[in-house]
Amino acid sequence: GQQVMQIPQYQHVQEGEDFTTYCNSSTTLSNIQWYKQRPGGHPVFLIQLVKSGEVKKQKRLTFQFGEAKKNSSLHITATQTTDVGTYFCAGGILDSNYQLIWGAGTKLIIKP
Amino acid sequence: EAQVTQNPRYLITVTGKKLTVTCSQNMNHEYMSWYRQDPGLGLRQIYYSMNVEVTDKGDVPEGYKVSRKEKRNFPLILESPSPNQTSLYFCASRPGLLHYEQYFGPGTRLTVT
C-alpha cells in the first residue's frame, strides 16, 4: 500500500548543530505538509508544499519538496532548545483530496 | 478562540465498557478526523468525515464508530474497548477540500485494562 517512510526515527544533536529529517513516498504526492509535536502536546501545522522542487523557509527551518513530488526534507539550522519535539510529514494522496499518509516522525533530542 | 476541543483528556476504563470521546470544533470546518498515536507508528487515521452525515473509514477503523450529526461535533465511540485500544487519540479538523492544514485537539490518553 501507499506509505511514507520518514528517517531517522530519532536524532540527537548538540544545541547549535543542524538537524534534518527526510520523507520518502512510495507514490507521487499532491502536496506535503509538515507538523511539529512538542513533548506532551499535539501536532501543530508548520507548512505545506505543493509545487515540484518547491523550497520554503521559516527563519531557521528550510523545507523542500522533491522534483518528482515523492520526497521531502526539513532542515533546521543551528538548533535551539525550543526546537525539541517530533516532526512529522504528511503527504496528500494524488487521487484523493481528503486523505493524507503520515510519516512515523523524527524525534529531535537536544543533548545537554 | 479558534480551537478543537476533546473530552475527556484522560480516561482509564475496563475491557468491554462502552465509552465515547467527544470532539468539537468552532471553526465551521467541513472535514474532521480521528487519529490514534502509538510509539514508533506515528499517526494513524481511524475515521474521517467530509461533512455532516458523511463518514468513511481510515486506516485502522476496527473497534471504533463515529457519527457526524452536526458540523461541529465528531464523537468517537468504542463499543467494547479492548487493551489494544490503549493509545493517545487526536481529533483534527480542516476547512475543506482545498485546505490541507489540519488543526488538532489536545489529545485524549486512553488506557483500557
Short mmCIF file of C-alpha atoms in Angstrom, two decimals, chain B residues 9 46 60 72 90 95 113:
data_model
loop_
_atom_site.label_atom_id
_atom_site.label_comp_id
_atom_site.label_asym_id
_atom_site.label_seq_id
_atom_site.Cartn_x
_atom_site.Cartn_y
_atom_site.Cartn_z
CA ARG B 9 -8.34 14.34 28.26
CA ILE B 46 -9.25 5.87 12.34
CA VAL B 60 -7.45 1.45 11.43
CA ARG B 72 -19.05 21.00 14.81
CA PHE B 90 -6.34 13.07 18.48
CA PRO B 95 -11.71 23.82 6.49
CA THR B 113 -7.27 -2.56 31.42
#
